[in-house]
CSV table of C-alpha atoms in Angstrom, one decimal:
chain,number,residue,atom,x,y,z
A,1,MET,CA,0.0,0.0,0.0
A,2,LEU,CA,2.9,2.4,0.8
A,3,ILE,CA,4.4,1.8,-2.7
A,4,LEU,CA,1.0,2.7,-4.3
A,5,ALA,CA,0.8,5.9,-2.2
A,6,ILE,CA,4.4,6.9,-3.2
A,7,LEU,CA,3.5,6.3,-6.9
A,8,VAL,CA,0.3,8.4,-6.7
A,9,LEU,CA,1.9,11.2,-4.8
A,10,GLY,CA,4.9,11.2,-7.2
A,11,LEU,CA,2.7,11.3,-10.2
A,12,ALA,CA,0.7,14.2,-8.6
A,13,ALA,CA,3.8,16.1,-7.8
A,14,GLY,CA,5.1,15.7,-11.4
A,15,TRP,CA,1.8,16.8,-12.8
A,16,VAL,CA,1.7,19.9,-10.7
A,17,ALA,CA,5.3,20.7,-11.6
A,18,ASN,CA,4.4,20.3,-15.3
A,19,LEU,CA,1.5,22.7,-14.8
A,20,LEU,CA,3.8,25.2,-13.2
A,21,VAL,CA,6.7,25.1,-15.8
A,22,GLY,CA,5.4,23.1,-18.7
A,23,HIS,CA,4.4,26.1,-20.7
A,24,GLY,CA,1.5,24.1,-22.2
A,25,ARG,CA,3.8,21.2,-23.2
A,26,LYS,CA,2.3,17.8,-22.7
A,27,ALA,CA,4.5,15.3,-21.0
A,28,ASN,CA,3.9,11.5,-20.9
A,29,GLY,CA,2.9,9.7,-17.7
A,30,ALA,CA,6.3,8.0,-17.3
A,31,GLN,CA,8.2,11.3,-17.4
A,32,LEU,CA,5.8,12.9,-14.9
A,33,LEU,CA,6.1,9.9,-12.6
A,34,THR,CA,9.9,9.9,-12.8
A,35,VAL,CA,10.2,13.7,-12.2
A,36,GLY,CA,7.6,13.5,-9.4
A,37,ILE,CA,9.3,10.7,-7.6
A,38,ALA,CA,12.7,12.2,-7.9
A,39,GLY,CA,11.4,15.6,-6.8
A,40,SER,CA,9.5,14.1,-4.0
A,41,PHE,CA,12.6,12.4,-2.8
A,42,VAL,CA,14.7,15.5,-3.1
A,43,GLY,CA,12.3,18.2,-2.0
A,44,GLY,CA,9.9,16.3,0.2
A,45,LEU,CA,12.5,14.5,2.2
A,46,LEU,CA,14.6,17.6,2.8
A,47,THR,CA,11.7,19.8,3.6
A,48,SER,CA,10.2,17.3,6.0
A,49,LEU,CA,13.5,16.8,7.8
A,50,ILE,CA,14.3,20.5,8.0
A,51,SER,CA,10.9,21.3,9.4
A,52,GLY,CA,11.2,18.6,12.0
A,53,ASP,CA,8.3,16.5,10.7
A,54,GLY,CA,10.4,13.4,10.1
A,55,LEU,CA,9.2,11.1,7.5
A,56,ALA,CA,5.5,11.6,8.3
A,57,LEU,CA,3.1,12.8,5.6
A,58,ARG,CA,2.7,16.5,6.4
A,59,PRO,CA,1.9,19.6,4.3
A,60,SER,CA,5.5,20.7,4.5
A,61,GLY,CA,6.6,17.5,2.8
A,62,LEU,CA,3.9,17.8,0.1
A,63,ILE,CA,4.9,21.4,-0.7
A,64,GLY,CA,8.6,20.3,-0.7
A,65,SER,CA,7.7,17.4,-3.1
A,66,ILE,CA,6.1,19.8,-5.6
A,67,LEU,CA,9.0,22.3,-5.3
A,68,GLY,CA,11.5,19.5,-5.7
A,69,ALA,CA,9.6,18.1,-8.8
A,70,THR,CA,9.5,21.6,-10.3
A,71,LEU,CA,13.3,21.9,-9.8
A,72,VAL,CA,13.9,18.5,-11.3
A,73,LEU,CA,11.7,19.3,-14.3
A,74,LEU,CA,13.5,22.6,-14.9
A,75,VAL,CA,16.8,20.8,-14.9
A,76,VAL,CA,15.5,18.1,-17.3
A,77,GLN,CA,14.2,20.8,-19.6
A,78,ALA,CA,17.5,22.7,-19.5
A,79,ILE,CA,19.4,19.5,-20.3
A,80,SER,CA,17.1,18.5,-23.2
A,81,LYS,CA,17.3,22.1,-24.7
A,82,ARG,CA,21.1,21.9,-24.5
A,83,GLN,CA,21.2,18.6,-26.3
A,84,VAL,CA,18.8,19.8,-29.0
A,85,SER,CA,20.9,22.9,-29.6
A,86,ARG,CA,24.1,20.8,-30.0
A,87,SER,CA,22.5,18.6,-32.7
């Protein structure tokens, strides 16, 4: 059950991040899931630990997950733009 919750929250964080910085670009579900889980790990874990919530599911961790997913998505977009410009 925990794995299912992680996947759903990761997908949601990736979707929100895509809404924030996607500029109308449609991303596939696998990319959103990957970005969301990576962002949740980076942002959610750091925010939860810094705020003192531990690993419990709290609003600070959810906000951190979305911010982390947004950061990861921006990095992925920057890398993909650099690769396209080199070609």
